[in-house]
Coordinates of C-alpha atoms in Angstrom, one line a residue:
M221 CA -192.6 72.2 143.9
L222 CA -192.4 75.9 144.6
L223 CA -189.8 76.3 141.8
S224 CA -192.2 75.3 139.1
K225 CA -194.5 78.2 140.0
I226 CA -191.8 80.9 139.6
N227 CA -192.1 82.6 136.2
E228 CA -190.9 86.1 137.2
P229 CA -189.4 87.7 140.3
N230 CA -192.8 89.0 141.5
D231 CA -193.9 85.4 142.1
L232 CA -191.4 85.3 145.0
K233 CA -193.3 88.0 146.9
K234 CA -196.2 85.6 147.5
Y235 CA -194.1 83.3 149.6
S236 CA -193.1 83.4 153.3
V237 CA -189.5 83.4 154.4
E238 CA -189.9 79.7 155.3
Q239 CA -191.1 78.9 151.8
L240 CA -188.2 80.9 150.3
T241 CA -185.9 78.6 152.3
V242 CA -187.5 75.6 150.8
L243 CA -187.2 77.2 147.3
S244 CA -183.5 77.7 147.8
S245 CA -183.1 73.9 148.3
E246 CA -185.1 73.3 145.2
I247 CA -182.9 75.7 143.2
R248 CA -179.8 74.0 144.4
Q249 CA -181.0 70.6 143.4
F250 CA -182.1 72.0 140.0
L251 CA -178.6 73.5 139.4
I252 CA -176.8 70.3 140.5
E253 CA -178.9 68.2 138.1
K254 CA -178.8 70.5 135.1
L255 CA -175.0 71.3 135.3
S256 CA -174.2 67.6 135.6
V257 CA -175.2 67.4 131.9
T258 CA -174.1 70.8 130.5
G259 CA -171.2 71.7 132.8
G260 CA -170.8 75.4 133.8
H261 CA -170.1 77.6 136.8
L262 CA -171.5 75.5 139.7
A263 CA -169.7 76.4 142.9
S264 CA -170.2 80.2 142.6
N265 CA -173.9 79.8 141.8
L266 CA -174.6 77.4 144.6
G267 CA -173.1 80.0 146.9
V268 CA -175.5 82.8 146.0
V269 CA -178.9 81.1 146.0
E270 CA -180.3 82.7 149.1
L271 CA -178.7 86.1 148.3
T272 CA -180.2 86.2 144.8
I273 CA -183.7 85.1 146.2
A274 CA -183.5 87.8 148.8
L275 CA -182.6 90.5 146.3
H276 CA -185.4 89.7 144.0
Y277 CA -187.8 89.4 147.0
C278 CA -186.8 92.9 148.3
Y279 CA -186.4 94.8 145.1
N280 CA -188.2 95.1 141.8
S281 CA -186.1 94.0 138.8
P282 CA -185.8 95.3 136.1
V283 CA -186.8 98.7 137.4
D284 CA -184.3 98.2 140.2
K285 CA -180.9 97.4 138.6
F286 CA -178.9 94.3 139.6
I287 CA -175.3 94.4 138.3
F288 CA -173.5 91.1 138.7
D289 CA -169.7 91.4 138.7
V290 CA -168.3 89.0 136.1
G291 CA -171.8 87.5 135.6
H292 CA -170.9 83.8 136.0
Q293 CA -172.8 83.7 139.3
A294 CA -176.2 84.8 137.7
Y295 CA -177.7 81.3 137.1
V296 CA -180.1 81.8 140.0
H297 CA -181.0 85.2 138.7
K298 CA -181.8 83.6 135.3
I299 CA -184.0 80.9 137.0
L300 CA -186.0 83.6 138.8
T301 CA -186.4 85.7 135.7
G302 CA -188.2 83.1 133.5
R303 CA -185.3 81.2 131.9
M304 CA -185.5 77.9 133.8
D305 CA -186.6 76.0 130.7
K306 CA -183.5 77.1 128.8
F307 CA -180.9 75.5 131.1
D308 CA -180.6 72.4 128.8
T309 CA -179.0 74.8 126.3
L310 CA -176.7 76.5 128.8
R311 CA -173.4 77.5 127.1
K312 CA -174.3 75.7 123.9
H313 CA -174.3 77.1 120.4
N314 CA -177.4 79.4 120.0
G315 CA -178.4 78.5 123.6
M316 CA -178.4 80.4 126.9
C317 CA -175.3 82.3 127.7
G318 CA -173.3 81.3 130.9
F319 CA -173.0 85.0 131.7
V320 CA -175.5 87.9 132.0
K321 CA -176.7 88.7 128.5
R322 CA -178.8 91.8 127.8
C323 CA -180.5 90.4 124.7
E324 CA -181.7 87.4 126.8
S325 CA -183.8 89.3 129.2
E326 CA -184.8 92.8 130.4
H327 CA -183.6 91.7 133.8
D328 CA -180.0 91.5 132.5
V329 CA -178.9 95.1 132.6
W330 CA -175.1 94.7 132.5
E331 CA -172.9 92.3 130.6
A332 CA -169.5 91.2 131.8
G333 CA -167.1 88.3 131.6
H334 CA -164.2 90.1 133.2
S335 CA -164.1 91.1 136.9
S336 CA -164.3 94.4 138.7
T337 CA -166.6 96.3 136.4
S338 CA -169.8 96.3 138.4
L339 CA -169.1 99.2 140.7
S340 CA -168.2 101.6 137.8
A341 CA -171.4 100.4 136.0
A342 CA -173.4 100.9 139.1
M343 CA -172.1 104.5 139.4
G344 CA -173.0 105.1 135.8
M345 CA -176.5 103.9 136.3
A346 CA -177.0 105.9 139.5
L347 CA -175.8 109.0 137.8
A348 CA -178.1 108.4 134.8
R349 CA -181.0 107.7 137.2
D350 CA -180.5 111.0 139.1
L351 CA -180.1 113.0 135.9
K352 CA -183.3 111.6 134.6
G353 CA -185.1 112.3 137.9
E354 CA -185.9 108.7 138.5
N355 CA -185.8 106.9 141.9
N356 CA -185.0 103.2 141.3
K357 CA -182.4 101.3 143.3
V358 CA -179.0 100.3 141.9
V359 CA -177.3 97.2 143.4
A360 CA -173.9 95.9 142.5
I361 CA -173.0 92.4 143.6
I362 CA -169.2 91.9 143.7
G363 CA -167.1 89.1 145.1
D364 CA -164.1 89.5 147.4
G365 CA -161.8 88.3 144.6
S366 CA -163.1 90.9 142.2
L367 CA -162.5 93.6 144.7
T368 CA -158.8 93.1 144.2
G369 CA -159.1 94.6 140.8
G370 CA -157.8 98.2 140.7
M371 CA -160.8 99.4 138.8
A372 CA -163.1 98.4 141.7
F373 CA -161.1 100.7 144.1
E374 CA -161.3 103.5 141.6
A375 CA -165.1 103.2 141.5
L376 CA -165.3 102.9 145.3
N377 CA -163.4 106.1 145.7
H378 CA -165.6 107.9 143.2
I379 CA -168.9 106.6 144.6
G380 CA -167.9 107.5 148.1
H381 CA -166.9 111.0 147.0
E382 CA -170.2 111.6 145.1
K383 CA -172.4 110.1 147.8
K384 CA -174.7 108.6 145.3
D385 CA -177.6 106.4 146.6
L386 CA -176.6 102.9 145.6
M387 CA -175.9 99.6 147.3
V388 CA -172.8 97.4 147.0
I389 CA -173.1 93.8 148.1
L390 CA -169.7 92.3 149.0
N391 CA -170.1 88.6 148.4
D392 CA -167.3 87.3 150.7
N393 CA -166.9 83.6 150.2
E394 CA -163.4 83.2 151.5
M395 CA -163.1 85.1 154.8
S396 CA -163.9 83.4 158.1
I397 CA -165.3 85.5 161.0
A398 CA -166.0 84.2 164.5
P399 CA -169.8 84.2 165.4
N400 CA -169.4 86.7 168.3
V401 CA -167.7 89.2 166.1
G402 CA -170.4 88.7 163.5
A403 CA -173.1 89.2 166.0
M404 CA -171.5 92.5 167.2
H405 CA -171.3 93.7 163.6
N406 CA -175.0 92.9 163.0
Y407 CA -176.0 94.6 166.1
L408 CA -174.0 97.8 165.3
S409 CA -175.3 97.7 161.7
K410 CA -178.9 97.7 162.9
I411 CA -178.4 100.6 165.4
R412 CA -176.4 102.7 162.9
S413 CA -178.9 102.3 160.1
D414 CA -182.0 102.9 162.2
K415 CA -183.8 106.0 161.0
N416 CA -184.6 107.2 164.5
Y417 CA -181.0 106.7 165.6
L418 CA -179.6 108.6 162.6
R419 CA -182.0 111.5 163.1
A420 CA -181.4 111.7 166.8
K421 CA -177.6 111.7 166.3
D422 CA -177.8 114.5 163.8
E423 CA -180.1 116.6 166.1
I424 CA -177.9 116.1 169.1
E425 CA -174.8 117.1 167.2
Q426 CA -176.6 120.3 165.9
L427 CA -177.8 121.1 169.4
L428 CA -174.3 120.8 170.9
K429 CA -172.9 123.0 168.3
K430 CA -175.3 125.8 169.2
I431 CA -174.0 125.9 172.8
P432 CA -171.7 129.0 173.1
A433 CA -168.0 128.4 173.6
I434 CA -168.2 124.7 174.5
G435 CA -170.7 123.2 172.1
G436 CA -168.3 122.8 169.2
K437 CA -165.7 121.1 171.4
L438 CA -168.3 118.7 172.8
A439 CA -169.5 117.9 169.3
K440 CA -165.9 117.2 168.2
T441 CA -165.3 115.1 171.3
A442 CA -168.5 113.0 170.6
E443 CA -167.4 112.5 167.0
R444 CA -163.9 111.4 168.1
L445 CA -165.5 109.0 170.6
K446 CA -167.7 107.5 167.9
D447 CA -164.8 107.1 165.5
S448 CA -162.6 105.5 168.2
L449 CA -165.3 102.9 169.0
K450 CA -165.8 102.2 165.3
Y451 CA -162.1 101.6 164.8
M452 CA -162.0 99.1 167.7
V453 CA -165.0 96.9 166.8
V454 CA -165.9 97.5 163.1
S455 CA -164.0 95.7 160.4
G456 CA -165.6 97.8 157.7
V457 CA -163.6 100.9 158.5
L458 CA -162.0 100.9 155.1
F459 CA -165.3 101.3 153.4
E460 CA -166.5 103.8 156.0
E461 CA -163.4 105.9 155.2
L462 CA -164.2 105.7 151.5
G463 CA -167.6 107.2 152.2
F464 CA -169.8 104.1 152.5
K465 CA -172.1 103.0 155.3
Y466 CA -170.9 99.5 156.2
L467 CA -173.5 96.9 157.2
G468 CA -172.5 93.4 158.2
P469 CA -171.3 90.8 158.1
V470 CA -174.5 89.0 157.2
D471 CA -174.9 85.3 156.9
G472 CA -175.5 84.9 153.1
H473 CA -177.4 81.7 153.6
D474 CA -180.0 83.1 156.0
I475 CA -182.8 84.6 153.9
H476 CA -184.4 86.3 156.9
G477 CA -181.1 88.0 157.9
L478 CA -180.5 89.1 154.3
I479 CA -184.0 90.6 154.0
E480 CA -183.5 92.5 157.3
A481 CA -180.0 93.7 156.1
F482 CA -181.5 95.1 152.8
K483 CA -184.3 96.8 154.8
Q484 CA -181.6 98.5 156.9
A485 CA -179.7 99.5 153.8
N486 CA -182.8 101.1 152.4
N487 CA -182.9 103.4 155.5
V488 CA -179.4 104.7 154.8
G489 CA -178.9 107.7 152.4
G490 CA -175.9 107.6 150.2
P491 CA -173.8 104.6 149.3
V492 CA -174.0 101.6 151.5
L493 CA -172.0 98.4 151.5
V494 CA -173.5 95.1 152.8
H495 CA -170.9 92.5 153.7
V496 CA -172.4 89.1 153.0
L497 CA -170.6 85.8 154.0
T498 CA -171.3 82.8 151.7
T499 CA -169.9 79.4 151.0
K500 CA -169.0 78.5 147.5
G501 CA -170.5 75.2 146.5
K502 CA -173.1 75.4 149.3
G503 CA -175.3 72.3 149.4
Y504 CA -173.1 70.0 147.3
S505 CA -170.2 68.4 149.2
P506 CA -167.8 67.9 146.3
A507 CA -168.1 71.6 145.3
E508 CA -167.8 72.8 148.9
E509 CA -164.7 70.7 149.4
D510 CA -163.0 72.0 146.3
S511 CA -164.6 75.2 145.1
H512 CA -161.7 76.0 142.8
K513 CA -162.2 72.8 140.8
W514 CA -166.0 73.2 140.7
H515 CA -165.8 76.9 139.8
G516 CA -166.2 76.0 136.1
I517 CA -166.8 72.3 135.7
S518 CA -167.4 69.8 132.9
P519 CA -170.3 67.3 133.1
Y520 CA -170.1 65.1 136.1
K521 CA -171.8 62.2 138.0
I522 CA -174.0 63.7 140.7
E523 CA -173.6 60.9 143.2
S524 CA -169.8 60.7 143.2
G525 CA -168.8 64.1 141.8
Q526 CA -166.7 62.3 139.2
V527 CA -166.0 64.6 136.3
L528 CA -166.7 63.1 132.9
K529 CA -163.8 64.1 130.7
A530 CA -162.9 62.6 127.4
V531 CA -159.7 60.7 127.3
G532 CA -157.1 62.3 125.1
N533 CA -153.9 64.2 124.8
P534 CA -153.0 66.8 127.4
M535 CA -153.9 70.5 126.9
Y536 CA -151.4 73.0 125.8
T537 CA -151.6 74.5 129.3
E538 CA -150.3 71.3 130.8
V539 CA -147.4 71.1 128.4
F540 CA -146.6 74.7 129.3
G541 CA -146.6 74.1 133.0
K542 CA -144.4 71.0 132.8
T543 CA -141.9 72.6 130.5
L544 CA -141.7 75.7 132.7
I545 CA -140.7 73.5 135.6
E546 CA -138.0 71.9 133.5
L547 CA -136.6 75.3 132.5
A548 CA -136.8 76.7 136.1
E549 CA -134.8 73.7 137.3
Q550 CA -132.0 75.0 135.0
D551 CA -132.4 78.7 135.5
K552 CA -133.0 80.2 138.9
R553 CA -134.0 83.6 137.4
I554 CA -137.3 82.3 136.2
V555 CA -140.3 83.6 138.2
A556 CA -143.9 82.7 137.3
V557 CA -146.5 85.5 137.7
T558 CA -150.2 85.1 137.3
P559 CA -153.3 87.3 138.0
A560 CA -155.4 84.9 140.1
M561 CA -155.2 82.0 137.6
P562 CA -152.6 79.5 139.0
G563 CA -154.8 76.5 138.2
G564 CA -156.1 77.7 134.9
S565 CA -152.6 78.7 133.7
G566 CA -151.1 75.3 134.7
L567 CA -148.9 76.6 137.5
V568 CA -150.1 74.6 140.5
K569 CA -147.2 72.1 140.3
F570 CA -144.8 74.9 139.6
A571 CA -146.0 76.6 142.8
E572 CA -145.5 73.4 144.7
R573 CA -141.9 72.9 143.3
F574 CA -140.9 76.6 143.5
P575 CA -143.1 78.4 146.1
D576 CA -140.8 81.4 146.3
R577 CA -140.8 81.8 142.6
M578 CA -144.5 81.7 142.0
I579 CA -146.4 85.0 142.5
D580 CA -150.2 85.2 142.3
V581 CA -151.1 88.9 142.4
G582 CA -154.9 88.4 142.5
I583 CA -157.1 90.0 139.9
A584 CA -154.6 92.7 139.1
E585 CA -153.4 92.3 135.5
Q586 CA -152.0 95.8 135.3
H587 CA -150.0 95.5 138.5
A588 CA -148.7 92.1 137.3
A589 CA -147.4 93.6 134.0
T590 CA -145.6 96.5 135.6
M591 CA -144.2 94.3 138.3
C592 CA -142.8 91.9 135.7
A593 CA -141.1 94.9 133.9
A594 CA -139.3 95.9 137.1
M595 CA -138.3 92.3 137.9
A596 CA -136.8 92.0 134.4
M597 CA -134.9 95.2 134.8
E598 CA -133.4 93.7 138.0
G599 CA -132.1 90.7 136.1
M600 CA -134.9 88.2 136.7
K601 CA -136.7 86.2 134.0
P602 CA -140.4 86.8 134.7
V603 CA -143.0 84.7 132.9
Y604 CA -146.3 86.5 132.8
A605 CA -148.8 83.6 132.5
V606 CA -152.1 85.1 131.5
Y607 CA -155.2 84.4 129.4
S608 CA -155.3 86.3 126.2
T609 CA -158.7 87.8 127.1
F610 CA -157.4 89.1 130.5
M611 CA -154.1 90.4 129.1
Q612 CA -156.0 93.1 127.2
R613 CA -156.8 94.6 130.6
A614 CA -153.0 95.5 130.9
Y615 CA -152.6 97.1 127.5
D616 CA -151.2 100.4 128.8
Q617 CA -148.7 98.7 131.1
I618 CA -147.5 96.5 128.2
V619 CA -147.0 99.6 126.1
H620 CA -145.7 102.0 128.7
D621 CA -143.8 99.8 131.2
I622 CA -142.7 96.7 129.3
C623 CA -142.2 97.5 125.6
R624 CA -141.2 101.1 126.0
H625 CA -138.5 100.0 128.5
N626 CA -137.7 97.1 126.3
A627 CA -138.0 94.9 129.4
N628 CA -137.1 91.3 129.0
V629 CA -140.6 89.9 130.1
M630 CA -141.8 86.6 128.8
F631 CA -145.5 86.4 128.1
A632 CA -147.2 83.0 128.2
I633 CA -150.5 83.8 126.5
D634 CA -153.0 81.0 127.2
R635 CA -156.5 80.6 125.6
A636 CA -155.3 82.2 122.3
G637 CA -158.0 81.7 119.8
F638 CA -161.6 80.6 120.4
V639 CA -162.4 79.3 123.8
G640 CA -165.8 77.6 123.3
A641 CA -168.6 77.8 125.9
D642 CA -167.3 80.9 127.7
G643 CA -168.0 82.8 124.5
E644 CA -167.3 86.3 123.3
T645 CA -166.0 87.8 126.6
H646 CA -163.3 85.2 126.8
H647 CA -162.1 84.5 123.2
G648 CA -158.4 85.2 122.8
V649 CA -158.6 86.6 119.3
Y650 CA -157.4 90.2 119.7
D651 CA -154.0 90.0 121.4
I652 CA -152.1 89.8 118.1
A653 CA -153.7 92.9 116.7
F654 CA -153.1 95.0 119.9
M655 CA -149.6 93.8 120.5
R656 CA -148.2 93.5 117.0
H657 CA -148.0 97.2 116.5
I658 CA -146.0 97.9 119.7
P659 CA -142.3 98.4 119.2
N660 CA -139.7 95.9 120.6
I661 CA -142.0 92.9 121.1
V662 CA -141.6 89.4 119.6
L663 CA -144.7 87.3 119.0
M664 CA -144.7 83.5 118.5
M665 CA -147.3 80.8 118.2
P666 CA -146.5 77.0 117.8
K667 CA -148.1 74.6 115.5
D668 CA -147.8 71.8 118.1
E669 CA -146.6 71.0 121.6
N670 CA -143.1 70.2 120.6
E671 CA -142.7 73.6 119.0
L672 CA -144.2 75.3 122.1
R673 CA -141.4 73.7 124.2
H674 CA -138.8 75.0 121.8
M675 CA -140.4 78.5 121.8
M676 CA -140.3 78.5 125.6
K677 CA -136.5 77.8 125.4
T678 CA -136.3 80.5 122.7
A679 CA -137.9 83.0 125.0
L680 CA -135.7 82.1 127.9
E681 CA -132.5 82.6 125.8
Y682 CA -133.8 85.8 124.3
N683 CA -132.4 88.9 126.0
D684 CA -133.3 91.8 123.7
G685 CA -136.7 92.7 125.1
P686 CA -140.2 91.4 125.6
I687 CA -141.2 88.1 123.9
A688 CA -144.5 86.3 123.9
Y689 CA -145.6 82.8 123.0
R690 CA -149.3 82.2 122.7
Y691 CA -151.2 78.8 122.7
P692 CA -154.8 77.7 122.4
R693 CA -157.3 76.1 124.7
I694 CA -157.3 72.7 123.1
N695 CA -155.6 69.3 123.4
V696 CA -152.2 69.1 121.8
P697 CA -151.8 67.0 118.6
G698 CA -149.7 64.4 120.3
V699 CA -146.4 64.7 118.4
P700 CA -143.2 63.3 119.7
L701 CA -141.3 65.6 122.1
D702 CA -137.6 66.4 121.6
E703 CA -135.5 65.8 124.7
V704 CA -133.1 68.6 124.0
L705 CA -134.7 72.1 123.7
T706 CA -133.0 74.5 121.3
P707 CA -133.9 78.1 120.5
I708 CA -135.6 78.8 117.2
P709 CA -134.0 81.6 115.1
I710 CA -136.1 84.8 115.7
G711 CA -138.4 85.6 112.8
S712 CA -137.9 82.3 110.9
W713 CA -140.8 80.5 109.3
E714 CA -140.8 76.9 108.0
K715 CA -142.4 75.4 104.9
V716 CA -144.0 72.2 106.1
R717 CA -145.3 71.3 102.7
E718 CA -144.0 72.1 99.2
G719 CA -146.3 73.1 96.4
E720 CA -146.5 75.2 93.3
G721 CA -148.6 78.2 92.4
F722 CA -150.5 78.5 95.7
A723 CA -149.3 79.0 99.3
I724 CA -151.2 78.8 102.6
I725 CA -149.6 80.8 105.3
A726 CA -151.0 79.6 108.7
V727 CA -150.3 80.0 112.3
G728 CA -150.9 77.8 115.4
P729 CA -153.6 75.1 115.1
M730 CA -154.5 76.5 111.6
V731 CA -151.3 74.9 110.3
Q732 CA -153.0 71.5 110.7
V733 CA -156.1 72.9 108.9
A734 CA -153.9 74.2 106.1
E735 CA -152.3 70.8 105.7
E736 CA -155.8 69.1 105.5
A737 CA -156.8 71.6 102.8
A738 CA -153.5 71.0 100.9
E739 CA -154.2 67.2 101.0
I740 CA -157.7 67.8 99.6
L741 CA -156.4 70.0 96.9
K742 CA -153.7 67.4 96.0
R743 CA -156.4 64.8 95.4
E744 CA -158.0 67.3 92.9
G745 CA -154.7 67.9 91.1
V746 CA -153.8 71.2 92.8
S747 CA -150.4 71.7 94.5
A748 CA -150.3 74.1 97.4
S749 CA -147.4 75.0 99.8
V750 CA -148.1 75.2 103.5
V751 CA -146.0 77.6 105.6
N752 CA -145.9 77.6 109.4
A753 CA -145.8 81.3 110.2
R754 CA -144.6 80.6 113.8
F755 CA -143.3 84.2 114.2
I756 CA -146.1 86.7 113.9
K757 CA -143.6 89.5 114.7
P758 CA -141.0 89.8 113.2
L759 CA -142.1 88.2 109.9
D760 CA -139.9 86.0 107.8
H761 CA -139.1 88.5 105.0
T762 CA -137.0 86.1 103.0
M763 CA -139.9 83.6 102.9
L764 CA -142.4 86.2 101.9
L765 CA -140.2 87.5 99.1
N766 CA -139.6 84.0 97.8
L767 CA -143.3 83.3 97.8
A768 CA -143.9 86.5 95.7
R769 CA -141.0 85.7 93.3
E770 CA -142.4 82.2 92.7
G771 CA -145.7 83.7 91.7
N772 CA -147.8 82.1 94.4
K773 CA -151.3 83.2 95.2
I774 CA -151.5 83.3 99.0
V775 CA -154.1 82.5 101.6
V776 CA -153.3 83.7 105.1
L777 CA -155.1 81.5 107.7
E778 CA -155.4 82.5 111.4
E779 CA -157.7 82.0 114.3
A780 CA -157.5 85.7 115.2
S781 CA -159.2 89.0 114.3
Q782 CA -158.8 89.5 110.6
A783 CA -158.2 93.2 111.2
G784 CA -154.7 93.9 112.4
S785 CA -153.3 90.4 112.8
L786 CA -151.0 88.2 110.7
G787 CA -152.8 88.8 107.4
S788 CA -152.6 92.5 107.8
A789 CA -148.9 92.2 108.5
V790 CA -148.3 90.3 105.3
L791 CA -150.2 92.9 103.3
E792 CA -148.2 95.7 105.0
F793 CA -145.0 93.9 104.1
Y794 CA -145.8 93.6 100.4
A795 CA -146.9 97.2 100.3
E796 CA -143.7 98.4 102.0
Q797 CA -141.7 96.4 99.5
G798 CA -143.6 97.9 96.6
I799 CA -144.7 94.4 95.5
S800 CA -148.1 94.6 93.8
G801 CA -148.2 91.4 91.8
V802 CA -149.2 89.1 94.6
D803 CA -152.8 88.0 95.3
V804 CA -153.4 87.7 99.0
S805 CA -156.6 86.5 100.6
L806 CA -157.3 86.7 104.3
L807 CA -159.2 84.0 106.3
G808 CA -159.6 85.1 109.9
I809 CA -162.3 86.1 112.3
P810 CA -164.5 88.8 110.9
D811 CA -165.3 92.2 112.5
R812 CA -168.0 91.0 115.0
F813 CA -168.2 89.1 118.3
I814 CA -168.6 85.4 118.1
E815 CA -170.9 83.9 120.7
H816 CA -170.6 80.8 122.8
G817 CA -170.7 77.2 121.6
S818 CA -168.1 74.6 120.9
I819 CA -164.8 75.6 119.4
K820 CA -165.6 73.5 116.3
E821 CA -168.9 75.4 115.9
Q822 CA -167.2 78.7 116.2
L823 CA -164.5 77.8 113.6
D824 CA -167.3 76.6 111.2
E825 CA -169.2 79.8 111.8
V826 CA -166.4 82.0 110.6
G827 CA -165.1 79.7 107.9
L828 CA -161.8 78.6 109.5
T829 CA -161.9 75.1 108.0
A830 CA -160.1 73.1 105.4
E831 CA -163.1 73.3 103.1
S832 CA -163.1 77.1 103.3
V833 CA -159.4 77.1 102.3
V834 CA -160.1 74.8 99.4
R835 CA -162.8 77.1 98.2
E836 CA -160.5 80.1 98.5
I837 CA -157.8 78.4 96.4
K838 CA -160.3 77.4 93.8
K839 CA -161.5 81.0 93.5
F840 CA -157.9 82.0 92.8
R841 CA -157.9 79.6 89.9
S842 CA -160.7 81.5 88.2
E843 CA -159.4 84.5 86.4
H844 CA -160.7 87.9 87.5
Q845 CA -162.6 86.2 90.4
F846 CA -162.4 88.4 93.6
T847 CA -162.0 86.5 96.8
Y848 CA -163.2 87.0 100.3
G849 CA -161.1 89.4 102.3
K850 CA -158.5 92.0 101.3
K851 CA -156.3 91.5 98.3
V852 CA -153.2 93.0 96.7
K853 CA -154.1 92.9 93.0
P854 CA -151.5 92.7 90.2
S855 CA -150.3 96.0 88.8

């Protein structure tokens, strides 16, 4: 096997193009076998095998910088840079990350889990290179989906303006172009990037301009002729107008063609864009037939493509999707909006039932937020279905366009809390902190699927501004569902367990953890109340005042950043009320990023467990014992 002899990128340079083609088949087989056990991003990586091989063959990483947009398509890059033996630990706790990770390898120069950052990063590295007087290559690899992000266009505009030497590879795995058009593009690319052609063109133009009276006119005529031909036959006109030299399209599965394209690109001064056509899932028929399903996949059977999923209750996402259909049947004002995640957000069936009321804006979270604000102002009921981690990309629009206008937008915030194997770039643990302080917004989180359904009804009936319900990436508890949905009074909490002397205020899935802790304490003779803080904003002031008057020592338990979230809100409330005789301990996610692994491992790592709550309550029982976290001490 050729693959077993690859320990670093330079090993590729010993092989012929024919051998590299064999190597690509070996890599595909390796990925199919390894990911059948670990799961991961299969389709996108199968699509960039030849492209990644050609890059490492033509350039010298890590001196030359490869910047992978999002980074989930860098498995082949990891294989070629000495990490093949780590694939058994892919996306596992303390194992290899599923995205590019700087601490893993010197070849990983840029980390990302969100899209559309690669071009800005490439510009930054090109600027730094030039300021330091170095001459390495900078290459950004971005997919056609990521190119819909507004940040990518901002970067294209700046790069084209500055004329920096860097290369953008547009990995186009959706567009279909007829062979004859592609052949014409390749031919034009070769001519237009040839050094002799470029030099001759410049010399002729300069010569024409020197001819008195008519030279300038002839030069302008020649330039107009060149531009008119370009507009007729070249699909890369947009990039040319932005200041890039456009090359392509190139067959992304033809290593020889890719190598030739990169050689042509090296002959071009300034920014160049190489348009590469690839097929997601290439070489594995189940992934080719349904690249969306196989984008991020659980373990599977190689022969049949059957996904091995544990049998259990549905995910919160599924409950959301079904309930939204029910509500939309009753209210024609409901419109679902998603930034490129209809499947992940549970909206596929909604789209089938209400195609005119389902809007996928692509990777454009900012645009989606402002659009929702305007729709709400026109009397519609937009539901902005978005992952917590992606919603943070639209922070300014949430402040400026939604909350400031007090627009009646409903946020369905998926993946709230830890997300497991996707790790630190995807955890939904910051949205409470960055939304709670914005005026006009209401924030909710249910303890179970039945409460989620009632919260969705609450949001629909609410007309006084923006309102959000957030839910985790886990299976629902499996409680009975009420047939009739009724709004929950805004700002009301519920005490799900009575106790004396101690109270655990919990939100979302942590309510179950709190109840487990209370049961353990009960067996040890300690009585603790459990409060479901289902409204994070506004708080239940009456409940908080009662807990203080009863002399409870309080633990606030939340699967969110300890700084700025529910626990901070409780402390702020008691401070505002001038109440200083209540001990309050916070259990949340500490001030650091939590890496990939299972959700259980992540919860264990930060102490969001029943055992941790029990320990915290026991600390309260010891006089003068300080507890973990912040505390309001008796006066």
